[in-house]
PDB file of C-alpha atoms in Angstrom:
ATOM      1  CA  UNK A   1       0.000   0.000   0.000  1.00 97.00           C
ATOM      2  CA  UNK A   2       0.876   3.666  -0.733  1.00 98.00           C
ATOM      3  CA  UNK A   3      -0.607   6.342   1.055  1.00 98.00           C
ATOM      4  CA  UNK A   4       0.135   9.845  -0.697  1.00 97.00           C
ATOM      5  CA  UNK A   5      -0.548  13.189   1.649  1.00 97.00           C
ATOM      6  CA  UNK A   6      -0.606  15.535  -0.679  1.00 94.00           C
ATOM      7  CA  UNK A   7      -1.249  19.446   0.349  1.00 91.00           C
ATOM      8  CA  UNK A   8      -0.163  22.993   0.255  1.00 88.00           C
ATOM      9  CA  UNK A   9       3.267  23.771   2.236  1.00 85.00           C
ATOM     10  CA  UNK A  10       1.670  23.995   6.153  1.00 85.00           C
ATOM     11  CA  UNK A  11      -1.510  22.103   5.466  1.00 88.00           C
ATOM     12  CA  UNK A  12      -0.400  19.448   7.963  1.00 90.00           C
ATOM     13  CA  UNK A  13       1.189  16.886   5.642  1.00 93.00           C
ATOM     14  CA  UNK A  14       4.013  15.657   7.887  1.00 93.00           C
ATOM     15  CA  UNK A  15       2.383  16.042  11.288  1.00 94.00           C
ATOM     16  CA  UNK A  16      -0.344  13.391   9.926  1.00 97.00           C
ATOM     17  CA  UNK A  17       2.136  11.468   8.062  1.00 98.00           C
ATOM     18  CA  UNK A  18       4.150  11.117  11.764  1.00 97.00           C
ATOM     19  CA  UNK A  19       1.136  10.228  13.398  1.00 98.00           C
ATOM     20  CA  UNK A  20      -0.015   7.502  10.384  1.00 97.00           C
ATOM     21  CA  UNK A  21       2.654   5.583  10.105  1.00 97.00           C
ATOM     22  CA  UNK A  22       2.379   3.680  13.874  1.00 97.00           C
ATOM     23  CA  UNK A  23      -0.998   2.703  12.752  1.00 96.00           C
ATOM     24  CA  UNK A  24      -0.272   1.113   9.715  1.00 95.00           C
ATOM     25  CA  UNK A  25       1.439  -2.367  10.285  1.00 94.00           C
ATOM     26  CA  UNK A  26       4.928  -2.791   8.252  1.00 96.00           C
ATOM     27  CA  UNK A  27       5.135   0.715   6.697  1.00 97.00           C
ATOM     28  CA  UNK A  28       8.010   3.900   6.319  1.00 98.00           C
ATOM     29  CA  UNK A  29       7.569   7.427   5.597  1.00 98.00           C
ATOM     30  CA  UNK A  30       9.058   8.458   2.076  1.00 98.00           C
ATOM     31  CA  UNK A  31       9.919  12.220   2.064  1.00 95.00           C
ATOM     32  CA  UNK A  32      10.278  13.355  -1.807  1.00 94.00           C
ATOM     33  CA  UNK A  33      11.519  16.253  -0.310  1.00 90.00           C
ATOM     34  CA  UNK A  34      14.820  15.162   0.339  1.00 93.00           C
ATOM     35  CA  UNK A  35      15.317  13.676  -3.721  1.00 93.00           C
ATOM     36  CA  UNK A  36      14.815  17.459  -4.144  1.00 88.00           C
ATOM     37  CA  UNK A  37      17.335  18.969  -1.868  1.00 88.00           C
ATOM     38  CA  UNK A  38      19.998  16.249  -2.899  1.00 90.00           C
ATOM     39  CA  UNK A  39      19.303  17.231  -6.570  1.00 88.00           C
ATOM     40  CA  UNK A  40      19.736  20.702  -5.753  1.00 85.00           C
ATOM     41  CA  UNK A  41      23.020  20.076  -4.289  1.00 85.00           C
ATOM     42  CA  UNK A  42      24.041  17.419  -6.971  1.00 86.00           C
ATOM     43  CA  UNK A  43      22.502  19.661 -10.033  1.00 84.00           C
ATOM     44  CA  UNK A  44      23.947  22.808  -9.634  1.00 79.00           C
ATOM     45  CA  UNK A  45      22.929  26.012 -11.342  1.00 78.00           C
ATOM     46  CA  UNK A  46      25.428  25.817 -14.351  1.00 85.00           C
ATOM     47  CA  UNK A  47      24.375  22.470 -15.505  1.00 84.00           C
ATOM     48  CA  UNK A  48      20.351  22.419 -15.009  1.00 78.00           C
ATOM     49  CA  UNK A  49      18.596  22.699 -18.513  1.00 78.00           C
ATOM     50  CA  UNK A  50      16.956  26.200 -18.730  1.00 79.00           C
ATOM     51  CA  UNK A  51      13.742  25.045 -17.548  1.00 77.00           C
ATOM     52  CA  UNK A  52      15.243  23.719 -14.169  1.00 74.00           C
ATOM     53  CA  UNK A  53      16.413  26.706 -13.299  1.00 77.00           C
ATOM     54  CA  UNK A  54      13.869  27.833 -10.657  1.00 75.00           C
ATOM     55  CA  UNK A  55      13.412  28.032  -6.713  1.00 73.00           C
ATOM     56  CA  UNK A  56      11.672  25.038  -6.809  1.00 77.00           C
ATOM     57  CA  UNK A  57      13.287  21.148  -6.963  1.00 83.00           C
ATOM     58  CA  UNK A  58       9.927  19.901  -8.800  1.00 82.00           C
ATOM     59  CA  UNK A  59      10.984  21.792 -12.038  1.00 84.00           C
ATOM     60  CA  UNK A  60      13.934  19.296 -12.502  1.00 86.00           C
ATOM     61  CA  UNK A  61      12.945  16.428 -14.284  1.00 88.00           C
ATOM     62  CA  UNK A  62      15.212  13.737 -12.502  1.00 91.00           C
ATOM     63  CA  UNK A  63      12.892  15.016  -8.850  1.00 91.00           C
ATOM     64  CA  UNK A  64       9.721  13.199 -10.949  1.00 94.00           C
ATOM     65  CA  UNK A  65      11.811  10.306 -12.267  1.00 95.00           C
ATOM     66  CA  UNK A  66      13.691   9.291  -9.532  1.00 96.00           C
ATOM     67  CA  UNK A  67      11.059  10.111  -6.807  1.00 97.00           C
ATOM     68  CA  UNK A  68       9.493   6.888  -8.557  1.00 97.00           C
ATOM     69  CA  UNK A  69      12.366   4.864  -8.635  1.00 98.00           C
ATOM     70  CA  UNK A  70      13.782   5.238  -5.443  1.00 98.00           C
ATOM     71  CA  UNK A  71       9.789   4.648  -4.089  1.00 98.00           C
ATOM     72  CA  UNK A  72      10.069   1.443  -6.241  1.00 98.00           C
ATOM     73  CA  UNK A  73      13.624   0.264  -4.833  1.00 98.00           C
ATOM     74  CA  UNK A  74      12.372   0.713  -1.431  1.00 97.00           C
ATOM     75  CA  UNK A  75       9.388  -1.211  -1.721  1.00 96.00           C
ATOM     76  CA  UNK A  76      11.123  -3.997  -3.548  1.00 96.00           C
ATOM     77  CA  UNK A  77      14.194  -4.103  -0.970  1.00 97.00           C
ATOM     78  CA  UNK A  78      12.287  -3.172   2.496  1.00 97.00           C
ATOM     79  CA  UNK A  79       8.935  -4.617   1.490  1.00 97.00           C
ATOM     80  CA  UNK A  80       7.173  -1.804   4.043  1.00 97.00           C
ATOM     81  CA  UNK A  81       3.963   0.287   3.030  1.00 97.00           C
ATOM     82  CA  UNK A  82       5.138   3.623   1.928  1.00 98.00           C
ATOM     83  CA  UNK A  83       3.494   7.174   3.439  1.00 98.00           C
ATOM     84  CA  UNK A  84       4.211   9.955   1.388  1.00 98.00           C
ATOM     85  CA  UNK A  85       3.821  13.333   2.644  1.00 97.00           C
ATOM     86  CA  UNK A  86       4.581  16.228  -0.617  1.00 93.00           C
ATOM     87  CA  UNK A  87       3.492  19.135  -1.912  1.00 90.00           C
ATOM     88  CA  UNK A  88       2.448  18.006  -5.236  1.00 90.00           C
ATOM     89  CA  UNK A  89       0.446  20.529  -7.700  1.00 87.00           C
ATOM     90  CA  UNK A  90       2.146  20.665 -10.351  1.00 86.00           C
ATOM     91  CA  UNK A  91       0.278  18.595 -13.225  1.00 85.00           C
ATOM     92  CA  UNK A  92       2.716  17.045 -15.159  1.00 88.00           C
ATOM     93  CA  UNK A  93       4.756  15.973 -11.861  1.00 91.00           C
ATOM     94  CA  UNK A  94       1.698  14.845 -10.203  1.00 92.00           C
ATOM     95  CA  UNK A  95       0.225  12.502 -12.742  1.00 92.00           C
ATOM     96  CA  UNK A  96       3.721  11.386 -13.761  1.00 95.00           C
ATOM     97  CA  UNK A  97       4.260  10.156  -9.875  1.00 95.00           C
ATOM     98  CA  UNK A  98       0.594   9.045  -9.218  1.00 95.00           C
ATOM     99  CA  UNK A  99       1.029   7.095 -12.534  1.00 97.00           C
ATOM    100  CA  UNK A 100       4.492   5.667 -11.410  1.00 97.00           C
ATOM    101  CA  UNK A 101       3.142   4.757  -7.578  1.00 97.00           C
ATOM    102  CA  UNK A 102       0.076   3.210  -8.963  1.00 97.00           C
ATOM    103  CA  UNK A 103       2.377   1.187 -11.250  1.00 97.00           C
ATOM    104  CA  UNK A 104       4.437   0.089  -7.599  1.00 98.00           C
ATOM    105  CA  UNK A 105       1.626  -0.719  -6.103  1.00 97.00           C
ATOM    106  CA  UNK A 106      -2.581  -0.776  -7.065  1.00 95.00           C
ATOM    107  CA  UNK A 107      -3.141  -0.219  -3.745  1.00 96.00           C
ATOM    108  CA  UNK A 108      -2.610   3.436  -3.762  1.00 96.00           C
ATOM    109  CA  UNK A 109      -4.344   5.849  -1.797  1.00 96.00           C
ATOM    110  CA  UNK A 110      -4.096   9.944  -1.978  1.00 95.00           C
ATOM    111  CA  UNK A 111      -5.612  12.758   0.094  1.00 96.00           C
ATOM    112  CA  UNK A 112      -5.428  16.221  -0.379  1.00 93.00           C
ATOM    113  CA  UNK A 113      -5.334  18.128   3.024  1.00 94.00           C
ATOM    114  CA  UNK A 114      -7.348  21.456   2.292  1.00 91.00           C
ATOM    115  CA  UNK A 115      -7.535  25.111   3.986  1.00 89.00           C
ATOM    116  CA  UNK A 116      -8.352  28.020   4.240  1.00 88.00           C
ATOM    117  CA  UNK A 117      -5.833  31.121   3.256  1.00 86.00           C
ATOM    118  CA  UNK A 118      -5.765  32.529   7.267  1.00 89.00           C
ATOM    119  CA  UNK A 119      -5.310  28.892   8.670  1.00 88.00           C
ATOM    120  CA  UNK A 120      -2.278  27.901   6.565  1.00 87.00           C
ATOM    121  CA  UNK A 121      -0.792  31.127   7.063  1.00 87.00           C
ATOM    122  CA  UNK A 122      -1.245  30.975  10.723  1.00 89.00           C
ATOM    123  CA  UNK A 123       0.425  27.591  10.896  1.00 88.00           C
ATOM    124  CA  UNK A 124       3.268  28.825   8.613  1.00 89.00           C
ATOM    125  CA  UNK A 125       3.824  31.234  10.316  1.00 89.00           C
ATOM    126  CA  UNK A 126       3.395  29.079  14.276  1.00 89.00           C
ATOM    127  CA  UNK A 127       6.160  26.703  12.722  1.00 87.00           C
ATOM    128  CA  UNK A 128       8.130  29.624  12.001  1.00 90.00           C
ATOM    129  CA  UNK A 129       8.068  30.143   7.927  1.00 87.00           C
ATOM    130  CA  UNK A 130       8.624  33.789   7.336  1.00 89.00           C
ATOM    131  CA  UNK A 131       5.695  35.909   5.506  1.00 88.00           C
ATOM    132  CA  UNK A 132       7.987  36.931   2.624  1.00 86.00           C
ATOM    133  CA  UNK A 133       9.411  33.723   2.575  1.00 84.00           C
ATOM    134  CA  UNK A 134       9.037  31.424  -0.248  1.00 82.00           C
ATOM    135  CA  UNK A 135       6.216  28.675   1.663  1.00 82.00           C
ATOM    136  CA  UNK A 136       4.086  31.631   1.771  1.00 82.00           C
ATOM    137  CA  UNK A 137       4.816  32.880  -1.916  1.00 82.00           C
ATOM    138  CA  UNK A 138       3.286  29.239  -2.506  1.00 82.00           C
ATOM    139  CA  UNK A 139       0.200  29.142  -0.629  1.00 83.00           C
ATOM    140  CA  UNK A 140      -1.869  31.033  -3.241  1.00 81.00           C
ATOM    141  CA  UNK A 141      -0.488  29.132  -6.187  1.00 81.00           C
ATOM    142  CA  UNK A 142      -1.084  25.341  -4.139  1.00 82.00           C
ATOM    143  CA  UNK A 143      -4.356  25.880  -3.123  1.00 79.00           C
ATOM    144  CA  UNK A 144      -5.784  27.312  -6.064  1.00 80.00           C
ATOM    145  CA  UNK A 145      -4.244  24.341  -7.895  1.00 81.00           C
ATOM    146  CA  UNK A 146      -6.056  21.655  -5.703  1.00 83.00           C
ATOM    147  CA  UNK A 147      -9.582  22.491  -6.722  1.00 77.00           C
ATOM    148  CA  UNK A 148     -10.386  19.821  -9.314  1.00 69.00           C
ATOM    149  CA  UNK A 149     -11.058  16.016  -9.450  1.00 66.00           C
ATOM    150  CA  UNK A 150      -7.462  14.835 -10.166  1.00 73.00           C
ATOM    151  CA  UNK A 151      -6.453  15.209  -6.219  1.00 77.00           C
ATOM    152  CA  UNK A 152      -9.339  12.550  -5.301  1.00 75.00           C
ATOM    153  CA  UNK A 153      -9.963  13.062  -1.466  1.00 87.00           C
ATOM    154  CA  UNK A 154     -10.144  15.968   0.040  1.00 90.00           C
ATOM    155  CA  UNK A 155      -9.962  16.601   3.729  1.00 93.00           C
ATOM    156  CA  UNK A 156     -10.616  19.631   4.963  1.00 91.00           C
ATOM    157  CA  UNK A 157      -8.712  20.131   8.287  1.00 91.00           C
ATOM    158  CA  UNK A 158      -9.781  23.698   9.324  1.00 90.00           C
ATOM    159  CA  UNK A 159     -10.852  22.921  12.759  1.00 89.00           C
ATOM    160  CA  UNK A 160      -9.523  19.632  12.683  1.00 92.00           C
ATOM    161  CA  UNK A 161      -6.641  18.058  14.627  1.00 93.00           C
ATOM    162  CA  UNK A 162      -3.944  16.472  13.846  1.00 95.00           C
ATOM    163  CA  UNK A 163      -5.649  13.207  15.187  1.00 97.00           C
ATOM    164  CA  UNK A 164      -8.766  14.050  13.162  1.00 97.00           C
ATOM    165  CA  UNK A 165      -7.188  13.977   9.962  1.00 96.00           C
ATOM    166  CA  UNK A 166      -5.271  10.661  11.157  1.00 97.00           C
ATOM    167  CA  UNK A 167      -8.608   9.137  12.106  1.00 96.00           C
ATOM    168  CA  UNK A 168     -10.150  10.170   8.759  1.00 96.00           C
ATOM    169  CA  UNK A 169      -7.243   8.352   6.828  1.00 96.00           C
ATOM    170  CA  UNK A 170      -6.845   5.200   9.008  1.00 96.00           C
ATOM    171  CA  UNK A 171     -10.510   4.665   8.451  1.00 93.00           C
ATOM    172  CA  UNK A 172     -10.125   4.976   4.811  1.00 92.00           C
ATOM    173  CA  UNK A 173      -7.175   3.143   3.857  1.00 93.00           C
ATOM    174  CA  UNK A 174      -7.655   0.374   6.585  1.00 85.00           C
ATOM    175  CA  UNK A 175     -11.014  -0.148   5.857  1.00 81.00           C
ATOM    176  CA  UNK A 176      -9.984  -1.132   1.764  1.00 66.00           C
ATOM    177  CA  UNK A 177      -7.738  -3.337   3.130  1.00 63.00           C
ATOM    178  CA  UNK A 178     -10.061  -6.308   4.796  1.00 49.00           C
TER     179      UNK A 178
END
């Protein structure tokens, strides 16, 4: 199984990831993240392709490719479920990953964790993202992108805890698997 938490940058990704993965028998957390920031320090300025050269990791094409291959090479040498908290909004990169995890395994789940403008700048801002700083330049851009039937399930986690959104997951993904 594959459970994708997908969501803009301070939507509560990682804090539900942290609190999945003890309640799911035999399974990691998988952080595409860090491909990113090792292809940023692998792939520096003077030898990305034109099109790579942005602020953001998910404009290179090897963060796509080998976010599915390394997801693939863990699964085949650990055997665990993966969890895998990103900030994916980007259409080409999404359906190219979704594709390539659905490919891994059938069993693939993915949520989108939805809110409103003033709560995910509040919790940018209570983890301690500046409000000039590039997470916030984001925001807009994310959620805006997220409306639309290719992001399947929605949560909505104004108001909600942590635990909530855990709850909300568990029951969905554990409840396809009896």
């Amino acid at each position: 199984m594959i459970v994708m938490i997908n969501g803009a940058f301070g939507s509560g990704k990682t804090s539900a990831a942290t609190k999945l993965q003890p309640l799911i028998p035999n399974s990691m957390i998988y952080d595409p993240e860090e491909i990113g920031y090792m292809l940023r320090n692998v792939i520096v300025d003077d030898v990305r392709m034109d099109v790579e050269k942005t602020d953001d990791f998910q404009d290179m094409e090897l963060w796509k490719v080998l976010t599915v291959k390394v997801a693939r090479e863990i699964r085949q040498k650990y055997d665990k479920h993966l969890i895998v908290p990103m900030t994916i909004y980007k259409s080409e990169q999404f359906s190219y990953i979704h594709r390539g995890l659905k490919e891994i395994d059938t069993d693939l789940f993915h949520f989108t964790l939805m809110t409103s403008m003033e709560t995910l700048h509040e919790r940018l801002l209570k983890r301690g993202d500046k409000p000039d700083g590039w997470t916030f330049q984001q925001a807009v851009k994310c959620v805006e992108a997220f409306h639309g039937s290719r992001f399947e399930e929605y949560i909505q986690t104004d108001g909600q805890t942590t635990d909530d959104v855990v709850n909300f997951i568990t029951s969905k993904v554990l409840s396809n698997r009896k």
